XYZ file of C-alpha atoms in Angstrom:
686
model
C 96.533 104.233 119.842
C 97.134 101.663 117.161
C 100.377 99.702 117.505
C 101.473 100.473 114.033
C 104.531 102.000 112.447
C 104.785 105.156 110.511
C 106.150 102.862 107.865
C 106.441 99.183 107.265
C 109.596 97.269 106.385
C 111.323 99.353 108.866
C 113.933 101.934 108.483
C 115.799 100.333 111.185
C 115.217 96.936 112.526
C 115.427 95.318 115.865
C 119.024 94.505 116.737
C 119.750 90.918 117.623
C 122.383 89.709 120.023
C 125.656 88.438 118.578
C 129.423 88.877 118.479
C 130.952 92.286 118.001
C 134.347 93.485 117.013
C 134.868 97.071 118.069
C 135.640 99.295 120.992
C 132.065 99.182 122.261
C 132.247 95.600 123.451
C 130.752 92.356 122.183
C 127.311 92.861 123.613
C 126.558 95.956 121.567
C 127.342 95.252 117.934
C 125.726 92.275 116.321
C 124.018 90.853 113.317
C 120.651 92.549 113.159
C 117.279 92.268 111.509
C 115.970 95.375 109.813
C 112.446 94.379 108.979
C 110.501 95.383 112.063
C 108.804 98.750 111.904
C 108.836 101.482 114.503
C 106.733 100.594 117.507
C 104.207 102.814 119.196
C 104.514 103.953 122.736
C 101.111 104.508 124.279
C 102.552 107.146 126.560
C 103.352 109.303 123.590
C 99.779 109.667 122.402
C 97.360 112.150 123.850
C 93.675 111.927 123.049
C 93.540 115.694 123.361
C 96.170 116.385 120.740
C 95.004 119.415 118.770
C 95.065 119.287 114.988
C 97.750 121.018 113.050
C 97.057 124.566 111.985
C 96.816 123.368 108.414
C 94.658 120.336 109.059
C 91.887 119.430 106.722
C 89.237 120.522 109.139
C 90.510 124.063 109.461
C 91.084 124.460 105.752
C 87.666 123.131 104.901
C 85.907 125.315 107.426
C 87.330 128.430 105.775
C 86.797 127.243 102.216
C 83.337 125.654 102.383
C 81.667 127.932 99.777
C 84.392 127.167 97.236
C 84.629 123.511 98.166
C 80.897 122.893 97.708
C 81.202 122.969 93.937
C 84.370 120.871 93.994
C 82.790 118.398 96.408
C 79.789 118.161 94.111
C 82.134 117.204 91.280
C 84.088 114.543 93.138
C 81.848 113.209 95.895
C 78.429 113.090 94.245
C 79.366 111.903 90.791
C 78.815 108.279 91.864
C 75.377 108.543 93.436
C 74.434 111.249 90.950
C 74.615 108.878 87.985
C 72.461 106.174 89.580
C 69.372 107.359 87.607
C 71.030 105.871 84.522
C 70.388 102.338 85.743
C 68.774 102.109 89.216
C 65.092 102.384 88.265
C 65.618 100.468 85.025
C 67.137 97.510 86.883
C 64.418 97.665 89.556
C 61.847 96.904 86.834
C 63.998 94.216 85.223
C 61.622 91.556 83.819
C 63.820 88.895 85.405
C 62.391 89.983 88.778
C 58.897 89.036 87.617
C 57.547 92.587 87.838
C 54.351 93.371 85.933
C 54.415 97.026 84.919
C 51.360 98.771 86.351
C 50.528 101.964 88.203
C 50.626 100.085 91.514
C 54.032 98.504 90.836
C 55.444 101.833 89.645
C 54.196 103.640 92.753
C 55.397 100.861 95.065
C 58.880 100.417 93.644
C 59.419 104.169 93.263
C 58.373 104.647 96.892
C 60.870 101.949 97.959
C 63.605 103.717 96.033
C 62.781 107.186 97.370
C 62.739 106.049 100.976
C 65.907 104.008 100.511
C 67.694 107.198 99.460
C 66.141 109.074 102.384
C 67.037 106.527 105.051
C 70.450 105.409 103.827
C 71.948 108.612 102.442
C 70.171 111.481 104.189
C 69.476 109.968 107.596
C 72.376 107.580 108.043
C 75.298 109.147 106.179
C 74.628 112.869 105.830
C 72.933 113.325 109.219
C 74.809 110.766 111.344
C 77.914 109.141 109.872
C 79.489 112.401 108.688
C 79.531 113.500 112.329
C 82.087 110.774 112.981
C 84.920 112.643 111.298
C 88.318 112.015 112.812
C 89.839 115.501 112.789
C 88.185 116.063 109.420
C 88.961 112.624 107.966
C 86.335 110.069 106.993
C 86.172 106.507 105.724
C 85.950 103.102 107.332
C 89.557 103.042 108.623
C 89.332 106.547 110.077
C 86.178 105.433 111.886
C 87.972 102.303 113.054
C 90.864 104.388 114.405
C 88.441 106.656 116.262
C 86.741 103.645 117.851
C 90.100 102.107 118.836
C 91.284 105.384 120.332
C 88.238 105.583 122.587
C 88.918 102.095 123.965
C 92.653 102.535 124.426
C 92.088 105.700 126.408
C 90.388 103.714 129.159
C 92.100 102.586 132.320
C 91.070 98.994 131.672
C 92.789 98.752 128.325
C 94.696 95.662 129.421
C 91.713 93.564 130.455
C 90.343 90.725 128.396
C 87.064 92.401 127.421
C 88.798 95.485 126.061
C 91.301 93.384 124.116
C 88.438 91.451 122.558
C 86.673 94.699 121.670
C 89.826 96.045 120.019
C 90.198 92.817 118.027
C 86.566 93.005 116.896
C 86.933 96.654 115.860
C 90.070 95.810 113.901
C 88.358 92.922 112.122
C 85.283 95.009 111.256
C 87.407 97.834 109.880
C 89.534 95.436 107.845
C 86.466 93.739 106.340
C 84.845 97.055 105.472
C 88.031 98.404 103.896
C 88.504 95.312 101.727
C 84.901 95.484 100.553
C 85.236 99.170 99.688
C 87.981 98.343 97.192
C 85.530 96.048 95.397
C 83.061 98.905 95.085
C 85.846 101.201 93.894
C 86.439 98.854 90.943
C 82.813 98.246 89.959
C 81.624 101.868 90.126
C 83.746 103.223 87.237
C 82.911 100.194 85.096
C 79.131 100.257 85.535
C 78.829 104.058 85.507
C 80.678 104.750 82.270
C 79.337 101.650 80.538
C 75.716 102.522 81.371
C 76.164 105.989 79.878
C 77.755 104.841 76.624
C 75.052 102.209 76.178
C 72.751 105.107 75.345
C 74.354 105.097 71.903
C 72.454 101.881 71.178
C 69.213 103.852 71.288
C 70.432 106.085 68.465
C 71.192 103.152 66.184
C 71.970 99.465 66.872
C 74.909 99.834 64.476
C 76.824 101.599 67.270
C 76.581 98.646 69.666
C 79.990 97.120 68.727
C 81.660 100.423 69.660
C 80.230 100.644 73.187
C 82.986 98.637 74.919
C 85.955 100.251 73.079
C 84.598 103.758 73.751
C 84.040 102.877 77.411
C 87.600 101.559 77.717
C 89.053 104.677 76.092
C 87.175 106.970 78.487
C 88.295 104.984 81.526
C 91.953 105.007 80.433
C 91.796 108.788 80.027
C 90.161 109.178 83.444
C 92.855 107.250 85.299
C 95.577 109.006 83.308
C 94.553 112.460 84.592
C 94.513 111.430 88.265
C 98.139 112.491 88.689
C 97.061 116.136 88.394
C 95.294 115.864 91.741
C 91.835 115.890 93.269
C 91.595 119.680 93.395
C 92.362 120.129 89.704
C 90.056 117.296 88.693
C 87.330 118.540 91.033
C 87.432 122.103 89.720
C 87.028 120.784 86.196
C 84.292 118.344 87.169
C 82.268 120.553 89.518
C 80.547 122.693 86.850
C 79.831 119.604 84.718
C 78.178 117.780 87.618
C 76.194 120.891 88.498
C 74.937 120.967 84.893
C 74.175 117.239 85.172
C 72.060 117.696 88.299
C 70.256 120.655 86.738
C 69.501 118.472 83.707
C 68.226 115.663 85.944
C 65.899 118.089 87.695
C 64.566 119.671 84.506
C 63.943 116.350 82.733
C 62.213 114.890 85.769
C 60.077 117.964 86.423
C 58.821 118.014 82.825
C 57.397 114.509 83.238
C 56.034 115.103 86.749
C 53.993 118.036 85.413
C 52.356 115.644 82.944
C 51.671 112.969 85.608
C 51.512 114.794 88.982
C 49.900 111.795 90.667
C 53.344 110.181 90.697
C 54.199 112.355 93.712
C 51.935 110.097 95.712
C 54.856 107.659 95.822
C 56.327 109.880 98.543
C 53.870 108.129 100.842
C 55.766 105.160 102.309
C 52.495 103.198 102.478
C 52.920 102.476 98.755
C 56.255 100.771 99.444
C 54.845 98.864 102.422
C 51.759 97.791 100.465
C 53.816 96.531 97.529
C 56.133 94.628 99.844
C 53.217 92.998 101.676
C 51.528 92.035 98.393
C 54.720 90.703 96.760
C 57.207 89.811 99.543
C 59.430 87.462 97.524
C 59.576 89.700 94.472
C 60.105 92.822 96.613
C 63.024 91.217 98.408
C 64.778 90.563 95.087
C 63.901 94.045 93.774
C 65.557 95.632 96.818
C 68.894 94.465 95.439
C 68.283 96.696 92.408
C 66.750 99.540 94.443
C 70.001 99.589 96.395
C 71.783 100.781 93.227
C 70.335 104.224 93.984
C 72.429 104.569 97.166
C 75.693 102.862 96.238
C 77.679 106.117 96.322
C 76.941 106.780 99.992
C 80.079 105.085 101.382
C 82.300 106.966 98.917
C 80.651 110.133 100.178
C 81.995 109.368 103.653
C 85.392 108.191 102.435
C 85.919 111.425 100.461
C 84.926 113.687 103.323
C 88.571 114.303 104.206
C 89.149 115.944 100.829
C 86.519 118.645 101.296
C 85.089 118.651 104.819
C 81.737 117.501 106.220
C 80.001 120.848 105.812
C 80.618 121.108 102.065
C 79.539 117.501 101.543
C 76.328 117.923 103.559
C 75.277 121.167 101.884
C 75.961 119.853 98.393
C 73.660 116.900 99.083
C 70.785 118.765 100.699
C 70.784 121.766 98.378
C 71.625 120.210 95.010
C 72.092 116.453 94.715
C 69.114 115.043 96.615
C 66.421 117.342 95.115
C 67.689 116.706 91.573
C 67.856 112.946 92.041
C 64.358 112.731 93.514
C 62.873 114.808 90.696
C 64.509 112.609 88.078
C 63.462 109.308 89.652
C 59.883 110.536 89.935
C 60.064 111.833 86.371
C 61.096 108.373 85.148
C 58.200 106.868 87.102
C 55.789 109.356 85.534
C 57.105 108.469 82.067
C 56.561 104.748 82.688
C 52.962 105.499 83.698
C 52.247 107.246 80.420
C 54.480 105.125 78.156
C 55.250 101.549 79.304
C 57.497 101.013 76.252
C 59.985 103.450 77.831
C 61.030 100.604 80.153
C 63.729 99.776 77.602
C 65.695 102.719 79.023
C 63.518 105.122 81.041
C 66.333 107.603 81.596
C 67.169 108.253 77.949
C 63.487 108.181 77.009
C 63.021 111.326 79.073
C 64.296 113.272 76.040
C 63.128 113.231 72.403
C 65.223 111.370 69.834
C 67.201 114.469 68.874
C 68.284 114.928 72.521
C 69.712 111.439 73.028
C 73.186 112.187 71.650
C 73.701 115.385 73.722
C 72.422 113.544 76.804
C 74.781 110.624 76.135
C 77.700 113.054 75.958
C 76.670 114.752 79.202
C 76.009 111.376 80.860
C 79.425 110.108 79.763
C 81.054 113.146 81.344
C 78.996 112.679 84.508
C 79.827 108.981 84.795
C 83.517 109.685 84.373
C 83.100 112.001 87.322
C 81.106 109.352 89.175
C 84.193 107.168 89.089
C 86.175 109.943 90.753
C 84.377 109.490 94.067
C 85.522 105.903 94.545
C 88.975 106.525 93.056
C 89.780 109.296 95.526
C 88.196 107.228 98.296
C 90.508 104.340 97.423
C 93.530 106.679 97.641
C 92.532 107.870 101.118
C 91.829 104.341 102.272
C 95.214 103.134 101.019
C 97.131 105.836 102.870
C 95.276 104.986 106.060
C 95.922 101.262 105.558
C 99.658 101.855 105.090
C 99.882 103.891 108.273
C 97.814 101.385 110.245
C 99.975 98.384 109.280
C 97.658 96.755 106.763
C 99.627 97.440 103.564
C 103.311 97.908 102.627
C 104.790 101.274 101.730
C 103.647 102.823 98.460
C 104.495 106.057 96.751
C 102.014 108.758 97.781
C 102.012 112.090 95.979
C 100.639 115.175 97.735
C 98.814 117.077 94.988
C 97.849 120.255 96.833
C 99.622 122.361 99.434
C 96.441 123.896 100.800
C 94.671 120.635 101.688
C 96.594 117.665 103.040
C 93.835 115.220 102.157
C 94.376 115.648 98.416
C 96.680 112.847 97.307
C 97.495 110.510 94.440
C 98.726 106.902 94.791
C 100.199 105.779 91.433
C 100.286 102.020 92.114
C 96.668 101.935 93.281
C 95.645 104.071 90.312
C 97.035 101.721 87.664
C 95.983 98.527 89.429
C 92.451 99.904 89.609
C 92.517 100.699 85.890
C 93.474 97.119 85.054
C 90.720 95.788 87.298
C 88.079 98.126 85.884
C 88.926 97.213 82.281
C 88.755 93.518 83.168
C 85.249 94.043 84.556
C 84.069 95.997 81.516
C 85.152 93.346 79.036
C 84.358 90.441 81.359
C 80.718 91.365 82.043
C 80.092 93.246 78.784
C 77.049 95.281 79.883
C 75.776 97.418 82.734
C 73.019 94.874 83.421
C 75.643 92.169 83.822
C 77.682 94.359 86.155
C 74.630 95.274 88.225
C 74.568 91.672 89.472
C 78.042 92.136 90.937
C 77.268 95.604 92.239
C 75.977 96.151 95.737
C 77.282 93.199 97.738
C 80.625 94.757 98.640
C 79.174 98.129 99.515
C 76.346 96.696 101.649
C 78.894 94.792 103.722
C 80.934 97.986 104.087
C 77.801 99.831 105.173
C 77.084 97.242 107.879
C 80.683 97.576 109.123
C 80.367 101.367 109.150
C 77.155 101.167 111.180
C 78.745 98.885 113.791
C 81.806 101.125 114.196
C 79.617 104.230 114.325
C 77.657 102.689 117.201
C 80.910 102.125 119.112
C 82.029 105.717 118.533
C 78.630 107.204 119.442
C 78.570 105.299 122.714
C 82.239 105.440 123.726
C 83.338 108.817 122.336
C 80.185 110.913 122.315
C 78.586 109.317 125.354
C 75.216 108.588 123.746
C 72.906 106.760 126.132
C 72.015 103.214 125.135
C 68.303 103.939 125.431
C 68.702 106.445 122.589
C 71.434 104.746 120.600
C 70.114 101.179 120.661
C 66.737 101.772 118.929
C 68.380 104.006 116.317
C 71.142 101.523 115.503
C 68.755 98.581 115.443
C 66.696 100.394 112.815
C 69.786 101.323 110.752
C 71.224 97.814 110.991
C 67.834 96.357 110.042
C 67.781 98.463 106.857
C 71.424 97.570 106.102
C 70.786 93.868 106.707
C 67.720 93.755 104.470
C 69.728 95.283 101.623
C 72.633 92.919 102.314
C 70.433 89.814 102.210
C 68.726 90.959 99.015
C 72.111 91.536 97.365
C 73.374 88.117 98.438
C 70.856 86.675 96.014
C 73.197 87.937 93.265
C 76.182 85.860 94.383
C 75.852 83.247 91.662
C 75.263 85.893 88.977
C 78.467 87.864 89.426
C 78.287 88.852 93.077
C 81.065 86.372 93.838
C 83.597 88.699 92.218
C 83.751 91.473 94.882
C 83.604 88.836 97.618
C 86.574 86.992 96.111
C 88.508 90.241 95.713
C 87.800 91.215 99.315
C 88.905 87.790 100.545
C 92.249 88.187 98.753
C 92.750 91.687 100.166
C 91.853 90.580 103.686
C 94.360 87.723 103.419
C 97.124 90.062 102.218
C 96.421 92.796 104.762
C 96.099 90.263 107.565
C 99.386 88.635 106.526
C 101.226 91.953 106.507
C 99.849 92.981 109.888
C 100.605 89.600 111.469
C 104.177 89.521 110.135
C 104.907 92.924 111.617
C 103.456 91.882 114.961
C 105.658 88.772 115.044
C 108.715 90.874 114.257
C 107.884 93.245 117.076
C 107.702 90.283 119.427
C 111.102 89.126 118.168
C 112.525 92.585 118.868
C 111.332 92.403 122.449
C 113.346 89.204 122.920
C 116.524 90.050 121.034
C 117.011 93.799 121.117
C 120.147 95.473 122.503
C 119.127 97.645 125.439
C 119.601 101.331 124.632
C 120.267 102.497 128.204
C 123.132 100.014 128.656
C 124.532 100.952 125.276
C 124.577 104.670 126.102
C 126.289 103.957 129.418
C 128.982 101.961 127.611
C 129.234 104.699 125.004
C 130.114 107.318 127.625
C 132.565 105.030 129.377
C 134.354 103.871 126.204
C 133.795 106.605 123.626
C 134.726 105.733 120.030
C 136.146 108.158 117.487
C 133.718 111.011 116.755
C 133.298 112.633 113.347
C 132.019 116.144 112.756
C 128.328 116.646 112.041
C 124.978 115.159 113.026
C 123.823 111.587 112.424
C 120.109 110.749 112.445
C 119.380 107.049 112.972
C 115.859 105.916 112.291
C 115.021 103.616 115.136
C 112.605 100.714 115.018
C 112.026 100.825 118.751
C 113.027 103.559 121.139
C 114.098 101.049 123.797
C 116.735 99.384 121.623
C 119.837 100.466 119.748
C 119.177 101.182 116.051
C 120.468 98.491 113.733
C 122.179 101.017 111.458
C 124.094 102.546 114.389
C 125.449 99.149 115.404
C 126.548 98.342 111.878
C 128.141 101.748 111.387
C 130.071 101.361 114.623
C 131.080 97.807 113.793
C 132.318 98.485 110.264
C 133.537 102.097 110.472
C 134.634 102.301 114.138
C 133.319 105.864 114.367
C 130.251 107.863 115.371
C 129.225 111.447 114.618
C 129.634 114.088 117.289
C 125.829 114.543 117.528
C 123.556 111.494 117.525
C 119.791 111.628 117.098
C 117.886 108.363 117.538
C 114.568 108.972 115.814
C 111.545 106.711 116.270
C 108.329 107.289 114.345
C 105.001 106.574 115.983
C 101.753 106.529 114.023
C 98.851 107.530 116.240
C 95.124 106.967 115.901
C 94.777 110.660 115.070
C 94.645 111.799 111.434
C 97.186 114.550 112.111
C 99.280 115.742 115.015
C 99.985 119.416 115.681
C 103.569 120.654 115.501
C 103.616 121.576 119.202
C 102.862 117.958 120.134
C 104.779 116.205 117.386
C 108.190 115.718 119.054
C 109.149 114.239 122.409
C 112.867 114.782 123.054
C 115.028 113.152 125.713
C 118.767 113.696 126.098
C 120.429 110.366 126.896
C 124.030 111.611 127.133
C 126.050 114.642 126.004
C 125.231 115.170 122.316
C 122.974 112.067 122.217
C 119.216 112.592 121.939
C 116.293 110.252 121.662
C 113.473 111.777 119.623
C 110.006 110.243 119.360
C 107.965 111.774 116.546
C 104.198 111.347 116.555
C 102.483 111.223 113.181
C 98.846 111.091 112.173
C 97.694 108.220 109.991
C 96.861 110.666 107.181
C 100.230 112.455 107.283
C 103.059 111.840 104.866
C 106.435 111.310 106.538
C 109.123 113.907 105.896
C 112.095 113.325 108.200
C 113.888 116.472 107.033
C 110.905 118.558 108.111
C 110.932 116.801 111.476
C 114.605 117.679 111.892
C 113.895 121.308 111.020
C 111.187 121.324 113.656
C 113.612 119.751 116.146
C 116.188 122.421 115.427
C 113.609 125.198 115.815
C 112.060 123.878 119.035
C 115.148 122.495 120.807
C 118.146 124.218 119.235
C 119.840 121.016 118.032
C 121.962 121.538 114.937
C 120.348 119.571 112.108
C 121.266 121.765 109.156
C 121.196 119.918 105.860
C 124.893 120.384 105.126
C 126.007 118.713 108.371
C 123.392 115.978 108.776
C 123.598 112.369 107.547
C 120.680 109.950 107.718
C 121.102 106.256 108.467
C 118.522 103.551 107.935
C 118.311 99.875 107.115
C 117.124 97.915 104.116
C 116.223 94.254 104.277
C 115.549 91.411 101.901
C 113.424 88.796 103.608
C 113.947 85.067 103.346
C 111.403 82.557 104.592
C 111.599 82.374 108.388
C 110.942 79.213 110.323
C 108.196 80.758 112.439
C 105.403 78.186 112.341
C 102.851 80.809 113.358
C 102.658 81.796 109.681
C 101.759 79.445 106.864
C 104.334 79.023 104.067
C 102.080 80.879 101.626
C 101.841 83.760 104.093
C 105.626 83.933 104.412
C 105.983 83.985 100.640
C 103.300 86.643 100.286
C 104.944 88.816 102.918
C 108.361 88.480 101.283
C 106.859 89.457 97.926
C 105.116 92.533 99.357
C 108.243 93.600 101.193
C 110.410 93.279 98.092
C 107.997 95.447 96.132
C 107.433 98.107 98.771
C 108.741 101.562 97.933
C 112.247 102.519 99.104
C 112.475 103.631 102.709
C 114.536 106.698 101.710
C 111.803 107.785 99.313
C 109.054 107.066 101.814
C 110.748 109.229 104.442
C 111.659 111.884 101.820
C 115.364 111.719 102.641
C 118.082 113.281 100.460
C 119.775 110.524 98.445
C 123.197 112.155 98.641
C 123.180 112.178 102.453
C 121.443 108.903 103.236
C 123.275 105.695 104.159
C 121.470 102.359 104.012
C 122.693 99.154 105.615
C 121.298 95.999 104.036
C 120.759 92.533 105.418
C 118.956 89.326 104.494
C 116.497 88.457 107.244
C-alpha cells in the first residue's frame, strides 16, 4: 500500500508537545501543526479487498455494448485522426526521402507494423490486461506494481525498498510525460484538420489559427458536462469518421491493389537496410500513427477494457489501415498528392465537407488525452504527488467519469500557447512523440513488474517478450530524440517542471510525517487521562479528522484547550488511501472503541474514489449503530498556512513551491464534502 493520504494539507495535523491550560493536563493540549496528511497503516489494507458493487469494472461489464460507441468517441479520437498527418510527415522532404514505389511500400510497411506491434500487440492485447479493478493509466499500473511488492513478507528489506523507489520514480516520470502529450494532442489534431482550408484557397490561410483557437476554447468549455455526455455526442461522429476513412482508402486501394503488398514486413526491413540513417529519422514521424495508444490505456477506467478492445479490433484498426494504404496507393498514382495525401483522397468539391468532418473528429481526438489527464490528476492527488483540487463527479452510474476544472483551464492555456507558438501542424510534429515514447517505456517496465509479481509469469516467457517490446519502444524513443532541438525540448521541459513539483509535494509530506512521529501526543495516554479526568461533555457527536490514528487530533486538542468541553460522542476518523482503485463498503471501515462513547475509525479509500465524510458516517451508523445523524454531528478539522521551515533537507525553492501549492489547494471542507454550517476549522501558521 502506498503511504499516502486521502488528502494532502491535512485535515488534522500532527500535534506537537507544548504547554496546556485545561483540565486534561499539560501534556495533552499544545500548539500543533496541521499540515501533515493522514498516514496509511499497512495492516488496514488487504490485497484481496473486493471492489465496490458499483465499481467501474462491474458497470462496464454490464454496459459494454452501449459503451463501445461512447468509447469509440472518447478513446479513439486521438489515434483515429493520425491519418491527417502521420503519412504526410513520414514523407517530409526534410528527411531526404525520394518518392518512389519502393519508398512508398517501405515506409507504409513500417507504419502498418508500428500500429500492429505498438497498439494491437502491446496495448490492446497486453497492457489493457493490467487494469487495477477496472482502472488504467501509468499511475494505476504503478500502484498495482507497488501493491504486489508490499504484500511480500520481505517488504522491509533493502532490495524491496529499492524496487519500490524505482517503481515510484518510473510512474512519476511516465505521468509527467503524459501531461506533455495531453497538451500537444489537441493542438496538433485540430490544427492539422483546419489546415485543410488552405487547399480550398490560400486566402483562408490567415484564418487557420483563429479558427483553431475558437474550436479549442469551445471544446474545453463543454468538458464540465462530463465524459458520458461528451462521449454520447462524439461517438456517432467518430463512427462516421472511421467509416469515411475506410471508404476513402478502399476507393484508392481498388485502383492500386499492389499497395497491399506493404503488409509484408520484408518491405519495411528492406527499406531500413537500404537507408538506415534516413529510416531512423523517418521512424520519428511513423510514430505519429500510434501516439494515441497511451491515452487508450489511461481512459480505460471510463469505459472498461472490453469496450476499448472491441472498438479497436472491430472498427478503429481496420478503418485506419485501409486509409493509410489508400493514401499510399494515391501517392503511387499521383506523386503531387504529397502536398496533403489525406485531403487529396477526395475531389476538390469534397474538401470542405471533409474539413468539417475532420475538424469534428480532431476535436474528439483531443478528448482522449483530456479525460486521461483528469484520471491521472485524481490518481496523483490520492497518491501524494499533487495538492487537493476540486474534482466533479459527472455521472452517477460510472465513478470513473470526472471533471477537474483547474486542470481543464490550465490545459486550455497551454494548448493555445502551443498553437500560436508553433503556428503549424508540421512545426508541432517536431515536439510530438518524445513525451509519449518515454511514457510508453515507463508503461512497459511497470507492466513487466506486474506480469512477473502479480500474474506469476515465468521469466523464460516474460523476458523475451519484454525485450522485444522494449526494443521497439527504445527505437522509437531514440528516433524522436532527434527532434529535441526542433521543438522536442518543450514536453521535456514541461515534464521536468511537473516532476520537480510532484517530487517536492511528496517529499514535504514525508518530512511532515516524520515530524509527527517525533512530536505527536500519544492517543492511548490521552484516552486514559480523558477517562480519569473527564471534561464537560456537550450533547451530540463530534467527528475529528485525524492525521494519524496513533496521535490525538490537532483540532480536538485545540477545542479542549479553548472551549474546555468535548461532545458526548467522539469519533476520531483517519483516512487511508490504498493502492486499490476502490474499496468495497464491507471493507471500508475499521472501528475500535477506545473508551465509553469514544471510537477510533480508520476508513480505507481507493485512489480513484472521491472522499465524502458524511457518507462514511452514514455507513458507520448503519454498520455499527453509532449515532451520526446530520442534525447532531459536528465536524472538526484543521487549516494551516505554511511558513518556510528550517528543515535543510529541502531547498529554499522547494519550500517556497510547497507553500505556494498548499495555499492554493482547495479547501479541506470542500474536499471532504462536509456541510459548511456544521464544520469547525482550527487554523495555525506552521
